[in-house]
Structure formats: C-alpha cells, structure tokens
Amino acid sequence: VVVEGDRATVFNVGDVRVYQRASGYLMQVSTDDRSSAGSNVITQSVGGAPRLTSISPHVVQLQLTPGHRLLICSDGVSDVVPFEGIDACLAELRPVVAAEGLLAAAIAAGASD
C-alpha cells in the first residue's frame, strides 16, 4: 500500500489481504490468488518459486478520508479470524489496541503463523 495524501494505491499478489474500513463498513480491497475458494494453492506469489516467474499484481486506487483504516494481513489472520471479528477490531479507534485485538483473536483461533 502506498499512501499519498488522501489517496492510496493498493497492490497485491498471493494471499496477503488488504481491508479498508470506512464509514462503519469493512471491505476487502485486495484480490486473492487462490485456485479456488478455500484452496491452499496460490496461483501467483512473490518468491518461493523454484524458478523466476512473472506476476500480474492486482492494483486498486482508493480515496481516503479521515477515519478510514487500512489493514494489511496474512492468511494467519484472515483464515482464522472471521470477517466480523476483523471488523470489530478495526472499529477500535486506537491503532495499537486494534492491532493487539487482531493478534489476540488470531492466537485464540489457533493461527499457525
């Protein structure tokens, strides 16, 4: 994520997710590169391949206003913490408390990473 003033450019490959919480609503703004819903097979990634491969990152432009929150997280959070749980944590106005809540929720749910 690159933030410049009131604009953000979000780009991703693989299964790292970016969420935006704005005006009381949470939405996933990144695109998963999995072969199918619930699959552990990633169709493109940065690194980890035995040979050099090309990637096609997904790019999204966002308009930001005061109060918008962005979360970049691995599947260690998004696979174990339900969408509603992520939303509840990001509703917290203090960033450190929101991050601690996400960490606690992921650990409580048995996150492996």
Coordinates of C-alpha atoms in Angstrom, one line a residue:
V1 CA 0.0 0.0 0.0
V2 CA 1.3 3.4 -0.9
V3 CA -0.5 6.4 0.7
E4 CA -0.1 9.8 -0.8
G5 CA -2.2 12.5 0.8
D6 CA -5.8 11.4 0.6
R7 CA -5.2 8.6 -2.0
A8 CA -3.9 5.1 -1.5
T9 CA -2.7 2.6 -4.1
V10 CA -3.2 -1.0 -3.1
F11 CA -1.4 -3.7 -4.9
N12 CA -1.1 -7.4 -4.1
V13 CA -0.3 -10.9 -5.3
G14 CA -0.9 -14.2 -3.5
D15 CA -2.9 -14.4 -0.3
V16 CA -2.0 -11.3 1.5
R17 CA -5.1 -9.3 2.0
V18 CA -5.8 -5.6 2.3
Y19 CA -9.0 -4.5 4.0
Q20 CA -10.5 -1.0 4.2
R21 CA -12.8 0.1 7.0
A22 CA -14.6 3.3 6.0
S23 CA -17.9 4.9 7.2
G24 CA -18.6 1.9 9.6
Y25 CA -18.1 -0.7 6.9
L26 CA -15.3 -3.2 6.2
M27 CA -14.5 -4.4 2.7
Q28 CA -11.7 -6.5 1.2
V29 CA -10.0 -4.4 -1.4
S30 CA -7.3 -6.9 -2.5
T31 CA -7.8 -9.9 -4.7
D32 CA -6.9 -13.4 -3.6
D33 CA -4.7 -15.5 -5.9
R34 CA -6.0 -18.9 -4.9
S35 CA -7.0 -21.6 -7.4
S36 CA -10.5 -21.8 -5.8
A37 CA -12.3 -20.6 -2.6
G38 CA -10.9 -22.4 0.4
S39 CA -7.9 -23.8 -1.5
N40 CA -4.4 -23.6 -0.2
V41 CA -3.0 -23.5 -3.8
I42 CA -1.7 -20.0 -4.7
T43 CA -1.7 -19.1 -8.4
Q44 CA 0.9 -16.4 -8.1
S45 CA 3.3 -15.2 -5.5
V46 CA 6.4 -13.1 -4.9
G47 CA 9.3 -15.5 -4.0
G48 CA 9.1 -19.2 -3.1
A49 CA 9.1 -20.4 -6.7
P50 CA 12.0 -22.7 -7.8
R51 CA 12.4 -20.5 -11.0
L52 CA 11.8 -16.9 -11.9
T53 CA 8.2 -16.3 -12.8
S54 CA 6.3 -13.2 -13.9
I55 CA 3.4 -11.8 -11.8
S56 CA 0.4 -9.6 -12.6
P57 CA -0.3 -7.7 -9.4
H58 CA -3.8 -6.5 -8.7
V59 CA -4.0 -2.7 -8.3
V60 CA -6.8 -0.7 -6.7
Q61 CA -6.9 3.1 -6.2
L62 CA -8.7 4.3 -3.0
Q63 CA -9.9 7.7 -1.9
L64 CA -9.2 8.2 1.8
T65 CA -10.9 10.5 4.2
P66 CA -10.3 11.0 8.0
G67 CA -11.3 7.9 9.9
H68 CA -10.6 5.4 7.1
R69 CA -8.5 2.4 8.3
L70 CA -6.4 0.0 6.2
L71 CA -5.3 -3.4 7.3
I72 CA -2.6 -5.5 5.5
C73 CA -2.6 -9.0 6.9
S74 CA -1.5 -12.5 6.0
D75 CA -3.7 -15.6 5.9
G76 CA -2.6 -16.1 9.5
V77 CA -5.3 -13.6 10.4
S78 CA -7.7 -13.7 7.5
D79 CA -8.1 -17.5 7.5
V80 CA -8.9 -17.8 11.2
V81 CA -10.5 -14.5 12.3
P82 CA -14.0 -14.1 10.9
F83 CA -14.8 -11.1 8.8
E84 CA -17.0 -9.7 11.7
G85 CA -14.1 -10.2 14.1
I86 CA -11.7 -8.2 11.9
D87 CA -14.3 -5.5 11.6
A88 CA -14.8 -5.3 15.4
C89 CA -11.1 -5.0 15.9
L90 CA -10.7 -2.3 13.3
A91 CA -13.6 -0.3 14.8
E92 CA -11.3 0.4 17.7
L93 CA -10.0 4.0 17.3
R94 CA -6.6 3.4 18.9
P95 CA -4.4 1.6 16.3
V96 CA -2.3 -0.2 18.9
V97 CA -5.4 -1.6 20.6
A98 CA -6.8 -2.6 17.2
A99 CA -3.6 -4.5 16.4
E100 CA -3.4 -6.1 19.8
G101 CA -7.0 -7.2 19.4
L102 CA -6.3 -8.8 16.0
L103 CA -3.3 -10.6 17.3
A104 CA -5.2 -11.9 20.3
A105 CA -8.1 -13.0 18.1
A106 CA -5.8 -14.9 15.7
I107 CA -4.0 -16.6 18.5
A108 CA -7.2 -17.6 20.2
A109 CA -8.5 -19.0 16.9
G110 CA -5.3 -21.2 16.6
A111 CA -3.4 -19.3 13.9
S112 CA -0.4 -21.3 12.9
D113 CA 1.6 -18.3 11.8

